[in-house]
Amino acid sequence: MRKKVVSIALVLSMAAAAMSTTGCSGKKETEAPQTEKKTEAPAQTEAQATEAAAEEETEAATEAAESVAEVAEVATEAAEAATEAVESVAEVAEVETEAPAEETEAATEAVEEAAAVETEAPAEETEAATEAPAEETEAVTEAAETEAPAEETEAPEAVTEAAEAATEAADAQEEAPAADVVKSDEIIKVGIFEPLTGENGGGGQQEVQGAEYGNAIRPTVVIDGVEYTVELDIVDNKSDKTEAITAADKLVADGVVAVIGSYGSGVSIAAGPKFAEAKIPAIGASCTNPQVTAGCEWYFRTCFLDPFQGSVMAQYAIESGYKNVAVISQLGDDYSTGLANYFIKGFTAQGGEIAGGMQQYETNQTDFKAILTIIKAANPDAIFAPTSITTAPLLIKQARELGLDCPLMAGDTWYNDTIITNAGAENCEGIVASTFFDEGDTSSQIVVDFVQGYKEWLNADEDRIKKNGGNDAVVGNCALTFDAYNVVCDALEAAGSTDGEAVKAALEGISSPGVTGVITFDEIGDAQKDTAYIDIIENGAFKFLKTVTVTE
């Protein structure tokens, strides 16, 4: 490839040199010895002398025309050589890649322009020289001595520039990393399995938009050297386990290569066997129930699990200097007790102590003064209370009424503005909660770029704003679904195939940079994340506080 480009440049340079030796410098046009001819005929009459001078000027003009004609012939040959050279470059480009087509076209246009300039200049000079005898001799002389050299000198320079452009185009072709990519008109489908209606419809709509934004900025994937368009196949599982199976059947029948979703663990668990039977990998975004992945080897997820939040909040407590922390949980609730136990495990492993032991309350209990009195006597540095949204405001208000002014901590369920409304902003000041994602994080450029781009995308369409809850807030499940989409694309490219087994194997070994952290999966299919977001309530609103990385 490199040898052919050098040869092309050599051909063009030789053509330019040939034009230079045949009169492109303009020397031939200035050699007419007019003065000597006139002084050799002193005996002639004035009319005869004038006629002789005119004949001599005509002869000089004819010689100039012949010289220019020679230039035109050489220029034509140079143009043909240049055209052949560019065609050669184009042939190489066509064989190796389509990527640098624009550079090759630019080089072709440059050479053709140079040839046109070179050819046009001699043509104009020839016409001027032919018409000269019928005009004043001074006009012929001026054309021969001034105009021709300037125009003819520009032509070889243009040809040289064309040669350089062709060489640069070929170099770019050789260095282009996507040189082996072949574009295809084929489409591959990725299923979006979400509740668009029903009790979880709002969250489902948000997750759909997270995937749609991912598809908008990454609409294609390259699989084994071929570029395919990714089409989203969106189905509504209607927040219902029975409907979820119907929706899953449709995606299987549509031939999707992977599935993203769902908001709601129950529908994900219900659809899992369908995807497994069809050997279609599925990736959940915010479905946190352990059975989503534990019960289906074809299911993965980009969110951290409830037990992980316990470790995150334990790490946050240690980093905050808390030595004694009280813990409150709800009896019989897997989320609450699981999160509480993982917090205790992580906190005590790092030297912390549980103040007054873990205190528990019954489901639907509304009076917490008894357990709060025990906690107050233990004088804790903070309280960790992973409770429901309904219980949280009651617990917060009663703790403050008893004079428990220590910091309160919780998991993702407390990351909700309704808690501030129902408990009162004055009682919620300083409360912290773990979250999947926070748009206020400026410590990561990938997060900053995502938030800016997603907000612009949302605001470009009023319907998108409506589906997002009436504003352009970037919520965690949208970010998680955006990550899930990119993980699917990364896995397809890593597998080099759309075969389900190959894509599943690629997912098992994937390491994909995401806006919610680097995505890798354990042997069960759960995201191996070591970082979570912590938000704090200040002046009646949640604000990003920090990210916390769990240490082993």
Coordinates of C-alpha atoms in Angstrom, one line a residue:
M1 CA 0.0 0.0 0.0
R2 CA 2.7 2.5 1.0
K3 CA 4.8 1.6 -2.1
K4 CA 1.9 2.4 -4.4
V5 CA 1.3 5.8 -2.8
V6 CA 4.9 6.7 -3.2
S7 CA 4.8 5.7 -6.9
I8 CA 1.7 7.9 -7.4
A9 CA 3.4 10.9 -6.0
L10 CA 6.5 10.2 -8.1
V11 CA 4.4 10.1 -11.3
L12 CA 2.8 13.4 -10.5
S13 CA 6.1 15.0 -9.6
M14 CA 7.6 13.8 -12.9
A15 CA 4.7 15.3 -14.8
A16 CA 5.2 18.6 -13.1
A17 CA 8.9 18.6 -13.9
A18 CA 8.2 17.8 -17.5
M19 CA 5.9 20.8 -17.8
S20 CA 8.6 23.0 -16.2
T21 CA 11.1 22.1 -18.9
T22 CA 8.8 22.8 -21.8
G23 CA 8.0 26.5 -21.0
C24 CA 6.1 26.6 -17.7
S25 CA 8.6 29.2 -16.5
G26 CA 7.7 31.5 -19.4
K27 CA 11.3 31.9 -20.9
K28 CA 10.5 31.0 -24.5
E29 CA 8.0 33.8 -24.8
T30 CA 10.7 36.5 -24.1
E31 CA 13.3 35.4 -26.7
A32 CA 12.0 37.3 -29.8
P33 CA 15.1 39.4 -31.0
Q34 CA 13.0 42.3 -32.3
T35 CA 15.6 45.1 -31.9
E36 CA 18.4 43.3 -33.8
K37 CA 16.1 42.5 -36.7
K38 CA 15.2 46.1 -37.1
T39 CA 18.7 47.5 -37.1
E40 CA 19.9 45.1 -39.8
A41 CA 17.7 46.7 -42.5
P42 CA 18.5 50.5 -42.5
A43 CA 17.9 50.8 -46.3
Q44 CA 14.3 49.8 -46.1
T45 CA 11.5 52.3 -46.4
E46 CA 9.4 53.0 -43.3
A47 CA 6.5 51.0 -44.7
Q48 CA 8.7 48.1 -45.6
A49 CA 10.3 48.2 -42.1
T50 CA 6.9 48.2 -40.5
E51 CA 5.8 45.2 -42.6
A52 CA 9.0 43.4 -41.8
A53 CA 8.6 44.0 -38.1
A54 CA 5.0 42.8 -38.3
E55 CA 6.1 39.6 -40.0
E56 CA 8.8 39.1 -37.4
E57 CA 6.3 39.7 -34.6
T58 CA 3.9 37.2 -36.2
E59 CA 6.6 34.6 -36.4
A60 CA 7.5 35.2 -32.7
A61 CA 3.8 34.9 -31.8
T62 CA 3.5 31.7 -33.8
E63 CA 6.5 30.3 -32.0
A64 CA 4.9 31.2 -28.7
A65 CA 1.7 29.5 -29.7
E66 CA 3.6 26.4 -30.7
S67 CA 5.4 26.5 -27.3
V68 CA 2.1 26.9 -25.5
A69 CA 0.6 24.0 -27.5
E70 CA 3.5 21.8 -26.4
V71 CA 2.7 22.9 -22.8
A72 CA -0.9 21.9 -23.3
E73 CA 0.1 18.5 -24.7
V74 CA 2.4 17.8 -21.7
A75 CA -0.2 19.1 -19.3
T76 CA -2.8 16.8 -20.8
E77 CA -0.4 13.9 -20.3
A78 CA 0.2 15.0 -16.7
A79 CA -3.6 15.2 -16.1
E80 CA -4.1 11.7 -17.5
A81 CA -1.3 10.4 -15.4
A82 CA -2.7 12.1 -12.3
T83 CA -6.2 10.7 -13.0
E84 CA -4.7 7.2 -13.4
A85 CA -2.9 7.7 -10.1
V86 CA -6.0 8.8 -8.3
E87 CA -7.9 5.9 -9.8
S88 CA -5.2 3.6 -8.4
V89 CA -5.6 5.1 -5.0
A90 CA -9.4 4.7 -5.2
E91 CA -8.9 1.0 -6.2
V92 CA -6.7 0.5 -3.1
A93 CA -9.2 2.3 -0.9
E94 CA -12.1 0.2 -2.3
V95 CA -10.2 -3.1 -1.6
E96 CA -9.1 -2.2 1.9
T97 CA -11.9 0.0 3.3
E98 CA -14.7 2.4 2.6
A99 CA -13.7 4.5 5.6
P100 CA -11.4 7.1 3.8
A101 CA -13.7 7.6 0.8
E102 CA -14.1 11.3 1.5
E103 CA -10.3 11.8 1.5
T104 CA -9.9 9.9 -1.8
E105 CA -12.7 12.0 -3.4
A106 CA -11.0 15.2 -2.1
A107 CA -7.7 14.1 -3.8
T108 CA -9.5 13.3 -7.0
E109 CA -11.2 16.7 -7.1
A110 CA -7.8 18.4 -6.4
V111 CA -6.1 16.6 -9.3
E112 CA -8.9 17.2 -11.7
E113 CA -8.9 20.9 -10.7
A114 CA -5.2 21.1 -11.3
A115 CA -5.6 19.4 -14.7
A116 CA -8.4 21.8 -15.6
V117 CA -6.2 24.8 -14.6
E118 CA -3.2 23.6 -16.6
T119 CA -5.3 22.7 -19.7
E120 CA -7.3 25.9 -19.6
A121 CA -4.2 28.1 -19.3
P122 CA -2.6 26.9 -22.6
A123 CA -5.9 27.0 -24.3
E124 CA -6.3 30.6 -23.5
E125 CA -2.7 31.4 -24.5
T126 CA -3.1 29.6 -27.8
E127 CA -6.2 31.6 -28.6
A128 CA -4.5 34.9 -27.6
A129 CA -1.4 34.1 -29.7
T130 CA -3.4 33.2 -32.8
E131 CA -5.4 36.4 -32.7
A132 CA -2.3 38.5 -32.1
P133 CA -1.3 39.3 -35.7
A134 CA -4.7 41.0 -36.2
E135 CA -4.1 43.2 -33.2
E136 CA -1.4 45.6 -32.0
T137 CA 2.0 44.1 -31.6
E138 CA 2.3 45.4 -28.1
A139 CA -0.7 43.3 -27.0
V140 CA 0.9 40.1 -28.4
T141 CA 4.2 41.0 -26.6
E142 CA 2.4 41.7 -23.3
A143 CA 0.4 38.4 -23.5
A144 CA 3.6 36.4 -24.2
E145 CA 5.7 38.1 -21.6
T146 CA 3.3 38.5 -18.7
E147 CA 0.2 36.4 -18.6
A148 CA 1.4 33.0 -19.8
P149 CA 4.2 32.5 -17.2
A150 CA 2.0 33.4 -14.3
E151 CA -0.8 31.0 -15.2
E152 CA 1.4 28.2 -16.3
T153 CA 3.5 28.4 -13.1
E154 CA 0.3 27.9 -11.0
A155 CA -0.6 24.6 -12.8
P156 CA 2.4 22.4 -11.7
E157 CA 2.0 23.7 -8.2
A158 CA -1.7 22.6 -8.2
V159 CA -0.6 19.2 -9.5
T160 CA 2.0 18.9 -6.8
E161 CA -0.7 19.8 -4.2
A162 CA -2.9 17.1 -5.7
A163 CA -0.2 14.6 -5.3
E164 CA 0.3 15.5 -1.7
A165 CA -3.4 15.3 -1.1
A166 CA -3.5 11.8 -2.6
T167 CA -0.7 10.7 -0.4
E168 CA -2.3 12.1 2.7
A169 CA -5.6 10.4 1.8
A170 CA -3.8 7.1 1.5
D171 CA -2.0 7.6 4.7
A172 CA -5.2 8.4 6.5
Q173 CA -6.7 5.2 5.0
E174 CA -3.8 3.2 6.2
E175 CA -4.0 4.6 9.8
A176 CA -7.8 4.6 10.2
P177 CA -8.8 2.2 13.0
A178 CA -12.1 1.4 11.4
A179 CA -10.6 0.5 8.1
D180 CA -11.9 -3.0 8.2
V181 CA -15.5 -2.1 9.1
V182 CA -18.0 -3.0 6.5
K183 CA -21.3 -1.1 6.7
S184 CA -24.5 -3.1 6.5
D185 CA -28.2 -2.3 6.0
E186 CA -29.1 -5.1 8.3
I187 CA -31.0 -4.5 11.6
I188 CA -30.7 -6.3 14.9
K189 CA -33.4 -6.0 17.6
V190 CA -32.9 -5.4 21.3
G191 CA -36.0 -6.0 23.4
I192 CA -37.1 -3.3 25.9
F193 CA -39.2 -5.2 28.5
E194 CA -40.9 -2.6 30.7
P195 CA -44.2 -1.6 32.3
L196 CA -45.6 1.3 30.2
T197 CA -48.9 1.0 32.1
G198 CA -50.1 -0.2 35.5
E199 CA -48.7 0.7 39.0
N200 CA -45.1 0.8 37.8
G201 CA -45.8 2.6 34.5
G202 CA -44.1 5.8 35.5
G203 CA -40.8 4.1 36.4
G204 CA -41.1 1.9 33.3
Q205 CA -41.5 4.9 31.0
Q206 CA -38.3 6.4 32.6
E207 CA -36.3 3.3 31.9
V208 CA -37.5 3.1 28.3
Q209 CA -36.3 6.6 27.8
G210 CA -32.9 5.7 29.3
A211 CA -32.6 3.0 26.6
E212 CA -33.9 5.3 23.9
Y213 CA -31.3 7.9 24.7
G214 CA -28.6 5.3 24.6
N215 CA -29.8 4.2 21.2
A216 CA -29.9 7.8 20.0
I217 CA -26.2 8.3 20.6
R218 CA -25.1 4.8 19.8
P219 CA -27.4 3.6 17.1
T220 CA -25.1 0.9 15.6
V221 CA -22.8 -1.9 16.7
V222 CA -19.9 -3.5 14.9
I223 CA -20.1 -7.3 15.0
D224 CA -17.2 -9.3 13.5
G225 CA -16.3 -6.3 11.3
V226 CA -19.8 -5.6 10.1
E227 CA -21.8 -2.5 11.3
Y228 CA -25.4 -3.2 12.2
T229 CA -28.2 -0.8 13.1
V230 CA -29.7 -1.4 16.6
E231 CA -33.5 -1.2 16.7
L232 CA -35.4 -1.1 20.0
D233 CA -38.4 -3.5 20.3
I234 CA -40.5 -2.0 23.1
V235 CA -43.2 -4.1 24.8
D236 CA -45.5 -3.4 27.8
N237 CA -45.5 -5.9 30.5
K238 CA -48.3 -3.8 32.2
S239 CA -46.8 -4.2 35.7
D240 CA -48.4 -7.7 35.8
K241 CA -46.8 -11.1 36.1
T242 CA -49.2 -12.8 33.7
E243 CA -48.9 -10.0 31.1
A244 CA -45.1 -10.2 31.6
I245 CA -45.1 -13.7 30.1
T246 CA -47.1 -12.5 27.1
A247 CA -44.7 -9.7 26.5
A248 CA -41.7 -12.0 26.8
D249 CA -43.2 -14.4 24.2
K250 CA -43.6 -11.5 21.8
L251 CA -39.9 -10.5 22.2
V252 CA -38.8 -14.1 21.6
A253 CA -41.0 -14.3 18.5
D254 CA -39.6 -11.0 17.2
G255 CA -36.1 -12.5 17.3
V256 CA -34.4 -10.0 19.7
V257 CA -30.8 -10.7 20.4
A258 CA -31.0 -9.4 24.0
V259 CA -33.5 -7.9 26.5
I260 CA -33.3 -4.9 28.8
G261 CA -35.7 -4.6 31.8
S262 CA -37.7 -4.6 33.9
Y263 CA -38.7 -1.9 36.4
G264 CA -40.2 -4.2 39.0
S265 CA -38.6 -7.5 40.2
G266 CA -41.8 -9.5 40.0
V267 CA -42.3 -9.2 36.3
S268 CA -38.6 -9.9 35.7
I269 CA -38.7 -13.1 37.8
A270 CA -41.9 -14.2 35.9
A271 CA -40.3 -13.6 32.4
G272 CA -36.9 -15.1 33.2
P273 CA -37.7 -18.7 32.2
K274 CA -39.0 -17.5 28.8
F275 CA -35.8 -15.7 28.0
A276 CA -33.7 -18.6 29.3
E277 CA -35.6 -21.2 27.2
A278 CA -35.0 -19.1 24.1
K279 CA -31.4 -18.4 25.1
I280 CA -31.8 -14.7 25.1
P281 CA -29.7 -12.8 27.6
A282 CA -31.6 -10.2 29.7
I283 CA -30.3 -7.3 31.7
G284 CA -32.3 -5.6 34.4
A285 CA -31.7 -2.0 35.4
S286 CA -33.4 -1.5 38.8
C287 CA -34.9 -4.8 39.7
T288 CA -33.2 -5.4 43.1
N289 CA -34.7 -8.7 44.3
P290 CA -32.0 -11.4 44.6
Q291 CA -34.3 -14.0 42.8
V292 CA -34.1 -12.1 39.5
T293 CA -30.6 -13.4 38.9
A294 CA -30.4 -16.3 41.4
G295 CA -33.4 -17.9 39.8
C296 CA -32.3 -17.4 36.1
E297 CA -28.8 -17.9 34.8
W298 CA -29.7 -15.8 31.7
Y299 CA -30.6 -12.7 33.7
F300 CA -28.0 -10.0 34.6
R301 CA -28.5 -6.6 36.2
T302 CA -26.7 -3.2 36.4
C303 CA -28.0 -2.1 39.8
F304 CA -26.5 -3.0 43.1
L305 CA -28.6 -5.2 45.4
D306 CA -30.1 -4.4 48.7
P307 CA -27.4 -6.1 50.7
F308 CA -24.8 -4.0 49.0
Q309 CA -26.4 -0.8 50.2
G310 CA -25.9 -2.0 53.8
S311 CA -22.1 -2.3 53.1
V312 CA -22.1 1.2 51.5
M313 CA -23.8 2.9 54.4
A314 CA -21.5 1.1 56.9
Q315 CA -18.6 2.4 54.9
Y316 CA -20.1 5.9 55.0
A317 CA -20.6 5.7 58.8
I318 CA -17.0 4.7 59.3
E319 CA -15.7 7.5 57.0
S320 CA -18.0 10.0 58.9
G321 CA -16.3 9.0 62.2
Y322 CA -19.3 7.3 63.8
K323 CA -18.3 4.8 66.5
N324 CA -21.8 3.8 67.8
V325 CA -24.7 3.5 65.5
A326 CA -28.3 2.5 66.4
V327 CA -30.2 0.3 63.9
I328 CA -33.9 0.0 63.3
S329 CA -35.7 -2.5 61.0
Q330 CA -39.1 -3.9 60.3
L331 CA -39.8 -7.5 61.3
G332 CA -40.7 -9.8 58.4
D333 CA -39.6 -7.4 55.7
D334 CA -36.9 -8.8 53.5
Y335 CA -35.7 -5.4 52.3
S336 CA -35.5 -3.8 55.8
T337 CA -34.0 -6.7 57.7
G338 CA -31.6 -7.6 55.0
L339 CA -30.3 -4.1 54.6
A340 CA -30.0 -3.7 58.4
N341 CA -28.1 -7.0 58.8
Y342 CA -25.6 -6.1 56.0
F343 CA -25.1 -2.7 57.6
I344 CA -24.3 -4.3 61.0
K345 CA -22.0 -6.8 59.4
G346 CA -20.0 -4.2 57.5
F347 CA -20.0 -1.6 60.3
T348 CA -18.8 -4.0 63.1
A349 CA -16.2 -5.6 60.7
Q350 CA -14.6 -2.2 60.7
G351 CA -14.6 -1.6 64.4
G352 CA -18.0 0.0 64.9
E353 CA -20.5 -0.9 67.6
I354 CA -24.3 -1.2 67.5
A355 CA -25.8 1.1 70.1
G356 CA -28.5 -0.7 72.1
G357 CA -28.7 -3.6 69.7
M358 CA -30.9 -3.8 66.6
Q359 CA -34.4 -2.5 67.4
Q360 CA -37.4 -3.8 65.4
Y361 CA -41.0 -2.9 65.0
E362 CA -44.1 -4.6 63.7
T363 CA -45.6 -4.1 60.2
N364 CA -48.1 -1.3 60.3
Q365 CA -46.8 0.0 63.6
T366 CA -47.1 3.8 64.0
D367 CA -45.8 4.5 67.5
F368 CA -42.0 4.1 67.8
K369 CA -41.4 5.9 71.1
A370 CA -40.6 2.8 73.0
I371 CA -37.7 1.7 70.8
L372 CA -36.6 5.3 70.3
T373 CA -36.3 5.8 74.1
I374 CA -34.0 2.7 74.3
I375 CA -31.9 4.1 71.5
K376 CA -31.7 7.6 73.1
A377 CA -30.4 6.0 76.3
A378 CA -27.6 4.3 74.3
N379 CA -26.5 7.8 73.1
P380 CA -25.7 6.8 69.5
D381 CA -23.6 8.8 67.1
A382 CA -26.2 8.1 64.4
I383 CA -29.2 6.0 63.5
F384 CA -29.5 3.7 60.5
A385 CA -33.2 3.0 59.7
P386 CA -33.9 1.2 56.3
T387 CA -37.7 1.5 56.4
S388 CA -40.5 2.1 53.9
I389 CA -41.6 5.5 52.6
T390 CA -44.7 5.3 54.7
T391 CA -42.9 4.6 58.0
A392 CA -40.0 7.0 57.5
P393 CA -41.9 10.3 58.2
L394 CA -43.4 9.0 61.5
L395 CA -40.1 7.6 62.7
I396 CA -38.3 10.9 61.9
K397 CA -40.8 13.2 63.6
Q398 CA -41.0 11.0 66.8
A399 CA -37.2 10.8 67.0
R400 CA -36.9 14.6 66.9
E401 CA -39.7 15.0 69.4
L402 CA -37.8 12.9 71.9
G403 CA -34.7 15.0 71.4
L404 CA -32.8 12.6 69.2
D405 CA -30.9 15.1 67.1
C406 CA -28.2 12.7 65.9
P407 CA -27.9 12.1 62.1
L408 CA -30.3 9.7 60.5
M409 CA -29.3 7.4 57.7
A410 CA -31.2 5.1 55.3
G411 CA -31.2 3.2 52.0
D412 CA -32.7 4.1 48.6
T413 CA -36.3 4.1 49.9
W414 CA -35.7 7.3 51.7
Y415 CA -34.5 9.1 48.6
N416 CA -38.0 10.5 48.0
D417 CA -39.3 14.1 48.3
T418 CA -42.6 12.8 49.9
I419 CA -40.6 12.0 53.1
I420 CA -39.5 15.7 53.4
T421 CA -43.1 16.8 52.8
N422 CA -44.6 14.5 55.3
A423 CA -42.0 14.7 58.0
G424 CA -41.3 18.4 57.7
A425 CA -38.2 20.0 56.2
E426 CA -37.0 21.1 59.7
N427 CA -37.0 17.5 60.9
C428 CA -35.2 16.1 57.8
E429 CA -32.2 18.4 57.8
G430 CA -29.0 16.3 57.5
I431 CA -30.6 13.0 56.7
V432 CA -28.5 10.9 54.2
A433 CA -29.6 8.1 52.0
S434 CA -27.8 5.8 49.5
T435 CA -28.9 6.1 45.8
F436 CA -28.1 4.4 42.5
F437 CA -27.1 7.7 40.8
D438 CA -27.1 11.4 41.3
E439 CA -27.0 14.0 38.6
G440 CA -25.2 16.4 40.9
D441 CA -22.0 14.3 40.8
T442 CA -19.3 16.4 39.1
S443 CA -16.4 14.2 40.1
S444 CA -16.7 12.1 37.0
Q445 CA -16.6 13.6 33.5
I446 CA -18.6 10.6 32.1
V447 CA -21.4 11.5 34.5
V448 CA -21.2 15.3 33.7
D449 CA -21.4 14.5 29.9
F450 CA -24.3 12.1 30.4
V451 CA -26.4 14.4 32.5
Q452 CA -25.8 17.3 30.1
G453 CA -26.6 15.2 27.0
Y454 CA -29.7 13.5 28.6
K455 CA -31.2 16.8 29.7
E456 CA -30.8 18.3 26.3
W457 CA -32.4 15.2 24.8
L458 CA -35.3 15.3 27.2
N459 CA -36.0 19.0 26.6
A460 CA -36.0 18.6 22.9
D461 CA -39.4 16.9 23.1
E462 CA -42.3 17.8 25.5
D463 CA -43.5 14.2 25.5
R464 CA -40.2 13.1 26.9
I465 CA -40.4 15.6 29.7
K466 CA -43.9 14.3 30.4
K467 CA -42.8 10.7 30.5
N468 CA -39.9 11.7 32.8
G469 CA -42.4 13.0 35.4
G470 CA -42.8 16.5 34.2
N471 CA -39.3 17.7 34.6
D472 CA -35.7 17.0 33.3
A473 CA -34.4 15.4 36.4
V474 CA -32.0 12.5 35.7
V475 CA -33.1 9.7 38.0
G476 CA -31.1 6.6 38.9
N477 CA -33.1 4.1 37.0
C478 CA -32.7 6.1 33.7
A479 CA -29.0 6.1 34.2
L480 CA -29.0 2.4 35.0
T481 CA -30.9 1.6 31.9
F482 CA -28.6 3.8 29.8
D483 CA -25.8 1.6 31.2
A484 CA -27.7 -1.6 30.5
Y485 CA -28.1 -0.6 26.8
N486 CA -24.3 0.1 26.5
V487 CA -23.5 -3.2 28.2
V488 CA -25.6 -5.0 25.6
C489 CA -23.8 -3.2 22.8
D490 CA -20.4 -3.9 24.3
A491 CA -21.3 -7.6 24.8
L492 CA -22.5 -8.0 21.1
E493 CA -19.2 -6.5 19.9
A494 CA -17.1 -8.5 22.3
A495 CA -18.9 -11.7 21.2
G496 CA -18.5 -10.9 17.5
S497 CA -21.9 -12.7 17.1
T498 CA -25.6 -12.4 17.9
D499 CA -25.8 -16.0 19.1
G500 CA -27.3 -16.1 22.5
E501 CA -24.7 -18.4 24.0
A502 CA -21.9 -16.2 22.7
V503 CA -23.4 -13.0 24.0
K504 CA -24.1 -14.5 27.4
A505 CA -20.5 -15.6 27.6
A506 CA -19.3 -12.1 26.7
L507 CA -21.6 -10.6 29.4
E508 CA -20.0 -12.9 32.0
G509 CA -16.6 -11.5 31.2
I510 CA -17.6 -7.9 30.4
S511 CA -16.0 -4.8 32.0
S512 CA -18.0 -1.8 30.7
P513 CA -17.5 1.8 31.8
G514 CA -20.9 3.2 32.8
V515 CA -22.3 6.4 34.3
T516 CA -23.2 4.4 37.4
G517 CA -19.8 2.9 37.7
V518 CA -17.8 0.2 35.9
I519 CA -20.1 -2.7 35.1
T520 CA -18.9 -6.2 35.7
F521 CA -21.0 -9.3 36.7
D522 CA -20.4 -12.0 39.3
E523 CA -21.1 -15.7 38.7
I524 CA -24.8 -15.1 39.5
G525 CA -25.2 -12.2 37.1
D526 CA -25.3 -9.4 39.7
A527 CA -23.3 -6.2 39.1
Q528 CA -20.0 -6.1 41.0
K529 CA -20.2 -2.5 42.0
D530 CA -18.0 -1.0 44.7
T531 CA -19.5 2.5 44.7
A532 CA -22.8 4.1 45.5
Y533 CA -24.1 7.7 45.7
I534 CA -24.9 9.4 49.0
D535 CA -27.4 12.3 49.1
I536 CA -28.1 14.6 51.9
I537 CA -31.2 16.7 52.7
E538 CA -30.4 20.4 53.0
N539 CA -32.9 23.2 53.1
G540 CA -35.8 21.0 52.3
A541 CA -34.2 19.2 49.3
F542 CA -31.9 16.3 48.4
K543 CA -28.4 17.3 47.3
F544 CA -25.5 15.2 46.1
L545 CA -23.1 14.7 49.0
K546 CA -20.4 12.2 47.8
T547 CA -19.8 8.8 46.4
V548 CA -18.7 6.0 48.7
T549 CA -16.5 3.1 47.6
V550 CA -16.7 0.0 49.7
T551 CA -13.3 -1.4 50.7
E552 CA -12.7 -5.1 51.2

